[in-house]
Short mmCIF file of C-alpha atoms in Angstrom, two decimals:
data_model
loop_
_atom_site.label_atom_id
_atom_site.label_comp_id
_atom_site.label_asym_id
_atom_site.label_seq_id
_atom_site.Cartn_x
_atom_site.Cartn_y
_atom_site.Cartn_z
CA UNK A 1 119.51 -16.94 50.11
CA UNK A 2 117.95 -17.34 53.67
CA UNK A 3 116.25 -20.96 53.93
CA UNK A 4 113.00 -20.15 54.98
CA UNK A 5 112.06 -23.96 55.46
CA UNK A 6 115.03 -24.38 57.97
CA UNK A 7 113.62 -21.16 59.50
CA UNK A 8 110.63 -22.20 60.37
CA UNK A 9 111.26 -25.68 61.51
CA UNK A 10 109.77 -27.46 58.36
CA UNK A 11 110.40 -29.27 55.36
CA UNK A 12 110.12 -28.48 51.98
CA UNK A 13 107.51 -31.01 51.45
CA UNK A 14 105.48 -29.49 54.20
CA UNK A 15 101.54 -28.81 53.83
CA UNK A 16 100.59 -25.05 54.14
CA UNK A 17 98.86 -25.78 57.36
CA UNK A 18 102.21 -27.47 58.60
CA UNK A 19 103.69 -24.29 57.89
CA UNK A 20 101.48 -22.27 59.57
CA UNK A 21 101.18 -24.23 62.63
CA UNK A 22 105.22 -23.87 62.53
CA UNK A 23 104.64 -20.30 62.29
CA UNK A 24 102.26 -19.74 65.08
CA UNK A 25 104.70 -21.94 67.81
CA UNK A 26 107.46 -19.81 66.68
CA UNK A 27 105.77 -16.23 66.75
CA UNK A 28 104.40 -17.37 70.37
CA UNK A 29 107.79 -19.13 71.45
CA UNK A 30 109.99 -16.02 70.20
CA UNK A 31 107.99 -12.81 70.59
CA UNK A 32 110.04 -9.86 71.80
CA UNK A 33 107.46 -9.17 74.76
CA UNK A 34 107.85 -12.96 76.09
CA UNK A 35 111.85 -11.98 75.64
CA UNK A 36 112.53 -9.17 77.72
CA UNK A 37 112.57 -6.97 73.84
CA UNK A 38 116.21 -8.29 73.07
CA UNK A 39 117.52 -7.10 69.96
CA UNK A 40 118.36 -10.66 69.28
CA UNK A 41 114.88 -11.77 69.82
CA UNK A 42 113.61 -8.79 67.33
CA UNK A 43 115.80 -10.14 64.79
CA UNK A 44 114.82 -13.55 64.52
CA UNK A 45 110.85 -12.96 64.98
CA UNK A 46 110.95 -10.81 61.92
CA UNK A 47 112.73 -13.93 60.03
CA UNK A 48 109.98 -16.10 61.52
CA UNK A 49 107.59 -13.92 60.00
CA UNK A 50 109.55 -12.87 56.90
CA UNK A 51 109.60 -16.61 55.82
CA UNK A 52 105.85 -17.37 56.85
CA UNK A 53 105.26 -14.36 54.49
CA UNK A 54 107.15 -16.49 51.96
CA UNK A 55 105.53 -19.72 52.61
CA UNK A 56 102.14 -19.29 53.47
CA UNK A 57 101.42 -17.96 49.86
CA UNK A 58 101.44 -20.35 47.49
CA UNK A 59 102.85 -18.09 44.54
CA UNK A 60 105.74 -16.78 46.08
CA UNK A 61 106.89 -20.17 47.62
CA UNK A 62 106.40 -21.77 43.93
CA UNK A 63 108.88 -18.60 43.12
CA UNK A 64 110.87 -19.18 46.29
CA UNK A 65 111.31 -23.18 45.62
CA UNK A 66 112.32 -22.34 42.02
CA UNK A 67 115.17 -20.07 43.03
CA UNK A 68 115.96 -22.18 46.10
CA UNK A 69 116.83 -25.56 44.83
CA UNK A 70 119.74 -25.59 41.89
CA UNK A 71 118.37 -25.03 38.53
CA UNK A 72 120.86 -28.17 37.40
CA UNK A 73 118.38 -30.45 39.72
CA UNK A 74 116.32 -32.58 37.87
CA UNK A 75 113.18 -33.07 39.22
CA UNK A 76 112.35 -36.41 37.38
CA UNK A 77 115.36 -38.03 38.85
CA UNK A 78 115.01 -36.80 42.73
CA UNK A 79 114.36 -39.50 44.05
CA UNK A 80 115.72 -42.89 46.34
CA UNK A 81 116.23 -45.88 45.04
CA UNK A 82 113.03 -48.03 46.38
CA UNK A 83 111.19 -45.32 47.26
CA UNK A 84 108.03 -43.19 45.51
CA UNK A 85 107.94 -39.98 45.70
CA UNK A 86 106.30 -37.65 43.20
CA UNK A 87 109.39 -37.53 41.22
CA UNK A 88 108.28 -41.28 40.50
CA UNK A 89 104.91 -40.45 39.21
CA UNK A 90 106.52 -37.83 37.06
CA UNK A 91 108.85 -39.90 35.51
CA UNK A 92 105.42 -42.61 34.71
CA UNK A 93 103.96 -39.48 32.96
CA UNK A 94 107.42 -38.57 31.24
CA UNK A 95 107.34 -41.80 29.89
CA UNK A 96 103.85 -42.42 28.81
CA UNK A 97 104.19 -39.06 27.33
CA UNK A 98 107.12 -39.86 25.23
CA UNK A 99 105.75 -42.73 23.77
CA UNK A 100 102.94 -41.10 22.74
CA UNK A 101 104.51 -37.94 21.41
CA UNK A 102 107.54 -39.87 19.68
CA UNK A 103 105.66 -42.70 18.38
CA UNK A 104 105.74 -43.65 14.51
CA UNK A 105 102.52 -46.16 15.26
CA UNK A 106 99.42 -45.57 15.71
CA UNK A 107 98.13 -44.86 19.38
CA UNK A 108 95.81 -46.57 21.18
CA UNK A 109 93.21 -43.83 22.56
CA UNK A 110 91.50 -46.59 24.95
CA UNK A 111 94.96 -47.73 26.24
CA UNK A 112 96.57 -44.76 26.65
CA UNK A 113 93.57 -43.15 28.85
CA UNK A 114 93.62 -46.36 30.84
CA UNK A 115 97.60 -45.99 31.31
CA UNK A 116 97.01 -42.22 32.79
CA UNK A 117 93.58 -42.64 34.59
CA UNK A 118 95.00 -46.00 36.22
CA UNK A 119 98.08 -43.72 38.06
CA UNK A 120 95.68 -40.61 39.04
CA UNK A 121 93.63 -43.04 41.21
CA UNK A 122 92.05 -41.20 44.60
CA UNK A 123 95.10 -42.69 46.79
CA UNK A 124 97.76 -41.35 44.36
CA UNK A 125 96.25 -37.88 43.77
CA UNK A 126 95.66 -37.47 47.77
CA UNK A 127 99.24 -38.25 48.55
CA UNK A 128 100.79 -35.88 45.25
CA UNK A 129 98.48 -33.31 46.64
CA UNK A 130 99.37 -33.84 50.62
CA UNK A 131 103.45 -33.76 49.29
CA UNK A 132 102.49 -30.11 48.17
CA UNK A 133 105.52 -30.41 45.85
CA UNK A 134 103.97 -27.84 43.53
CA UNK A 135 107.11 -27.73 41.49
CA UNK A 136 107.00 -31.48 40.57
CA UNK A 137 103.18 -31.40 40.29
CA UNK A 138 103.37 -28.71 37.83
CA UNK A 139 105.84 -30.79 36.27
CA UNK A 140 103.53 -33.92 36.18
CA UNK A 141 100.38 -31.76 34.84
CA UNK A 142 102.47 -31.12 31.65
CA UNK A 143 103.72 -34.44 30.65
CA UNK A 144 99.96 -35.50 31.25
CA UNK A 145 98.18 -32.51 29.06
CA UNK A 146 100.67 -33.03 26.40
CA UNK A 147 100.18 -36.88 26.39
CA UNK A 148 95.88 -36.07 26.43
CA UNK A 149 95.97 -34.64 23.04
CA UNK A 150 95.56 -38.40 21.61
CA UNK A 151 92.14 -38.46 23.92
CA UNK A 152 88.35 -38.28 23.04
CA UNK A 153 86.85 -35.46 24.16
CA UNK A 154 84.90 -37.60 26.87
CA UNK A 155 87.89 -39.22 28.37
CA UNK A 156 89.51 -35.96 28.46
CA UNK A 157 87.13 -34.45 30.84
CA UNK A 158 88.19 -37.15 33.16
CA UNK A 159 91.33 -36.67 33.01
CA UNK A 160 90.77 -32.37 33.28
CA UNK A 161 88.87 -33.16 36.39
CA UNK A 162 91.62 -35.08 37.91
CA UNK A 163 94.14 -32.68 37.52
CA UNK A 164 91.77 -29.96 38.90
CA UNK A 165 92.15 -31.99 41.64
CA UNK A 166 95.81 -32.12 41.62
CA UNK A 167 96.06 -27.93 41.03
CA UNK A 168 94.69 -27.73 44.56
CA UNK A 169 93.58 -24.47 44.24
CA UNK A 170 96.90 -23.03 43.28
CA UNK A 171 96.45 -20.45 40.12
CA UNK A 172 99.38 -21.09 38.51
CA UNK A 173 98.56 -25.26 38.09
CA UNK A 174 95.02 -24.47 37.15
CA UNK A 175 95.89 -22.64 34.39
CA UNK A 176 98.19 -25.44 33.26
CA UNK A 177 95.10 -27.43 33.50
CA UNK A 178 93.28 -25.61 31.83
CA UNK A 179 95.18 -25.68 28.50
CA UNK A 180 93.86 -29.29 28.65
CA UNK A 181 90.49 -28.19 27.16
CA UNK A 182 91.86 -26.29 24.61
CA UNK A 183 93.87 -28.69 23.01
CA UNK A 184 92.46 -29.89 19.80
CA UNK A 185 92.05 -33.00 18.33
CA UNK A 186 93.04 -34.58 15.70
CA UNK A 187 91.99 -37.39 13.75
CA UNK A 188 93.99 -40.71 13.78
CA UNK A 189 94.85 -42.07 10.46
CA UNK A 190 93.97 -45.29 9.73
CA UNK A 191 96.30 -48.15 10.84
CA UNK A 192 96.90 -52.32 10.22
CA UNK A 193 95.23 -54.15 13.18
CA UNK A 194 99.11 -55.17 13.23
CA UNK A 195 100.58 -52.20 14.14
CA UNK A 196 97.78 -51.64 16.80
CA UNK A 197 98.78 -54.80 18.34
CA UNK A 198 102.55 -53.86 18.00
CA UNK A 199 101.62 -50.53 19.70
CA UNK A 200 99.36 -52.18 22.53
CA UNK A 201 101.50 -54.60 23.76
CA UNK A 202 104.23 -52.05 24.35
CA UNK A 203 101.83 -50.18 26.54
CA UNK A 204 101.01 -53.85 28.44
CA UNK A 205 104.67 -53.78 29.37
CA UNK A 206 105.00 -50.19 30.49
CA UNK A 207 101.46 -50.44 32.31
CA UNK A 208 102.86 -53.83 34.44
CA UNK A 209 106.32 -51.67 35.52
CA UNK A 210 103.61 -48.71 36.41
CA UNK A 211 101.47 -51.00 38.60
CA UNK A 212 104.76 -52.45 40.24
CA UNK A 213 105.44 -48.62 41.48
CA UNK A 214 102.42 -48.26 42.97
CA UNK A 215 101.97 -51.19 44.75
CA UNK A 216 105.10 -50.09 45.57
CA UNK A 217 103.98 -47.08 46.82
CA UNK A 218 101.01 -48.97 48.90
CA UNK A 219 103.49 -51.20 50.48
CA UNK A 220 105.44 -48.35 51.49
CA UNK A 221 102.16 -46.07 52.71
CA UNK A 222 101.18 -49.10 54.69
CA UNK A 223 104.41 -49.96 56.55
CA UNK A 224 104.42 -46.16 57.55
#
């Protein structure tokens, strides 16, 4: 399979107008007529523009990405040691949304929204967003939908709105999103103010390692 990233000059992680701007240098740069017509030159303008085709639509480079990268590779664990990357705010969301899903005890509605609206702040979802890692975002917007079922309708909403945010316009994340308001929900049975502290204070814990990634993250941001 041709790597239509290496093509072009760009990385995977690479903002559509990155890719474009890539595109346009290129096309200019290698244009038969500025080339003398070459057969050589023919050839590798129509991969320029074969890949830009690929890339510059957001469908078919979800499709492309998919069938690129090894379907062994785990998304949740791409990632360096000491540094965030979305695969770090996935694996937050993976987690959240396996306590919540595989819990015995009762769930806190109040902590849990805090836990998930305290990671999409305005700094994280700009930088998820800017990474255009549409594979790992579509990734994050189902651990987070299947963790909202435990929310009120209200904080729901906030959450929906947020992840609008992180769809960014791309179809195939909006519709993820969208399942979001469909969900229904169901009444919590009653529970021993023991349990809810039990439950609560294991949610403390997991918030303080979440907060230590993103200050993390705004170290990081900040030295770069």
């Amino acid at each position: 399979m041709k790597d239509h990233y290496e093509i072009l000059g760009v990385s995977p992680g690479s903002t559509q107008d990155e890719i474009k701007k890539a595109y346009r240098l290129l096309a200019l740069r290698h244009h038969p007529d500025r080339n003398g017509g070459t057969r050589q030159s023919e050839e590798f303008f129509k991969q320029i523009v074969e890949s830009y085709q690929v890339l510059s639509d957001v469908s078919s480079r979800r499709s492309y990405d998919y069938w690129r990268f090894p379907k062994d590779s785990d998304p949740y664990e791409n990632t360096e040691p000491g540094k965030v990357t979305p695969a770090t705010f996935l694996r937050i969301f993976k987690t959240i949304r396996e306590k919540v899903v595989n819990a015995d005890i009762y769930v806190s509605e109040s902590s849990l929204f805090e836990l998930i609206n305290g990671v999409l702040t305005t700094e994280n979802l700009n930088y998820l967003v800017g990474t255009a890692d549409i594979r790992t975002n579509g990734f994050i917007i189902d651990e987070i939908v299947t963790a909202s079922v435990f929310l009120e309708d209200s904080s729901k909403m906030v959450i929906y709105r947020k992840l609008i945010r992180l769809a960014h316009g791309d179809e195939g994340l909006r519709k993820k999103v969208s399942a979001l308001s469909n969900v229904e929900y169901a009444p919590r049975p009653h529970v021993t103010k023991e349990k809810e502290t039990e439950e609560l204070s294991d949610y403390v814990y997991f918030f303080i390692a979440m907060m230590i990634a993103i200050v993390l993250f705004a170290v990081i941001s900040g030295v770069n």
